[in-house]
Backbone as ProteinMPNN parsed JSONL, in Angstrom:
{"seq_chain_A": "GTRAIAEMLKKNSSLRVIELNNNMIEYS", "coords_chain_A": {"N_chain_A": [[120.096, 102.726, 80.715], [119.284, 101.101, 78.453], [119.927, 98.622, 79.521], [118.558, 98.324, 81.694], [115.947, 98.089, 80.442], [116.369, 95.646, 79.028], [116.626, 93.892, 81.114], [114.029, 94.096, 82.282], [112.516, 93.208, 80.13], [113.694, 90.48, 80.159], [112.777, 89.554, 82.665], [109.917, 89.858, 82.342], [109.458, 88.188, 80.065], [110.068, 85.598, 81.309], [108.405, 85.376, 83.184], [106.174, 85.176, 81.498], [106.528, 82.589, 80.463], [106.334, 81.085, 82.57], [103.865, 81.348, 83.317], [102.446, 80.469, 80.962], [103.432, 77.64, 81.067], [101.847, 76.924, 83.493], [99.263, 77.195, 82.613], [99.068, 75.252, 80.63], [99.613, 73.051, 81.993], [97.19, 73.075, 83.54], [95.317, 72.782, 81.779], [95.961, 70.349, 80.549]], "CA_chain_A": [[118.833, 102.648, 80.172], [118.929, 99.923, 77.834], [120.359, 97.515, 80.373], [117.31, 98.156, 82.501], [114.949, 97.499, 79.596], [116.565, 94.302, 78.944], [116.315, 93.167, 82.362], [112.596, 94.1, 82.266], [112.023, 92.08, 79.2], [113.928, 89.135, 80.692], [111.697, 89.107, 83.582], [108.508, 89.634, 81.748], [109.387, 86.893, 79.287], [110.327, 84.565, 82.006], [106.972, 85.407, 83.979], [105.062, 84.636, 80.696], [106.786, 81.359, 80.191], [105.827, 80.404, 83.718], [102.247, 81.502, 83.273], [102.129, 79.501, 79.918], [103.498, 76.453, 81.59], [100.916, 76.727, 84.426], [98.158, 76.94, 81.938], [99.304, 74.013, 79.898], [99.371, 72.026, 83.11], [95.886, 73.136, 83.923], [94.524, 72.161, 80.501], [96.42, 68.89, 80.208]], "C_chain_A": [[118.593, 101.462, 79.67], [118.999, 98.651, 78.508], [119.042, 97.162, 81.226], [116.185, 97.538, 81.644], [115.067, 96.248, 79.414], [116.373, 93.386, 79.908], [114.81, 92.97, 82.543], [112.154, 93.076, 81.321], [112.395, 90.608, 79.425], [112.958, 88.645, 81.726], [110.276, 88.884, 83.169], [108.491, 88.395, 80.814], [109.483, 85.542, 80.17], [108.865, 84.265, 82.891], [106.025, 84.853, 82.842], [105.332, 83.246, 80.365], [106.177, 80.576, 81.499], [104.389, 80.346, 83.744], [101.732, 80.342, 82.145], [102.35, 77.851, 80.364], [102.236, 75.976, 82.575], [99.576, 76.492, 83.686], [98.138, 75.758, 81.132], [99.081, 72.861, 80.865], [97.932, 72.103, 83.469], [95.033, 72.407, 82.916], [94.738, 70.848, 80.208], [95.377, 67.859, 81.051]], "O_chain_A": [[117.804, 100.703, 80.233], [118.287, 97.699, 78.189], [118.583, 96.033, 81.402], [115.545, 96.576, 82.067], [114.069, 95.543, 79.565], [116.009, 92.232, 79.68], [114.345, 91.886, 82.894], [111.456, 92.137, 81.703], [111.697, 89.669, 79.041], [112.417, 87.54, 81.682], [109.577, 87.944, 83.547], [107.518, 87.641, 80.835], [108.998, 84.497, 79.736], [108.399, 83.159, 83.161], [105.116, 84.1, 83.19], [104.361, 82.612, 79.952], [105.586, 79.506, 81.357], [103.777, 79.364, 84.163], [100.848, 79.516, 82.368], [101.55, 76.973, 80.04], [101.714, 74.866, 82.469], [98.811, 75.633, 84.124], [97.031, 75.247, 80.965], [98.443, 71.855, 80.555], [97.433, 71.008, 83.731], [94.186, 71.565, 83.212], [93.862, 70.172, 79.667], [95.511, 66.638, 80.964]]}, "name": "protein", "num_of_chains": 1, "seq": "GTRAIAEMLKKNSSLRVIELNNNMIEYS"}
């Protein structure tokens, strides 16, 4: 259970980082 949640959090956080990077590139 906790491992699955941790994996989901890792995936979500990495996706958010990618989205933030894309947004910063667009705004720069």
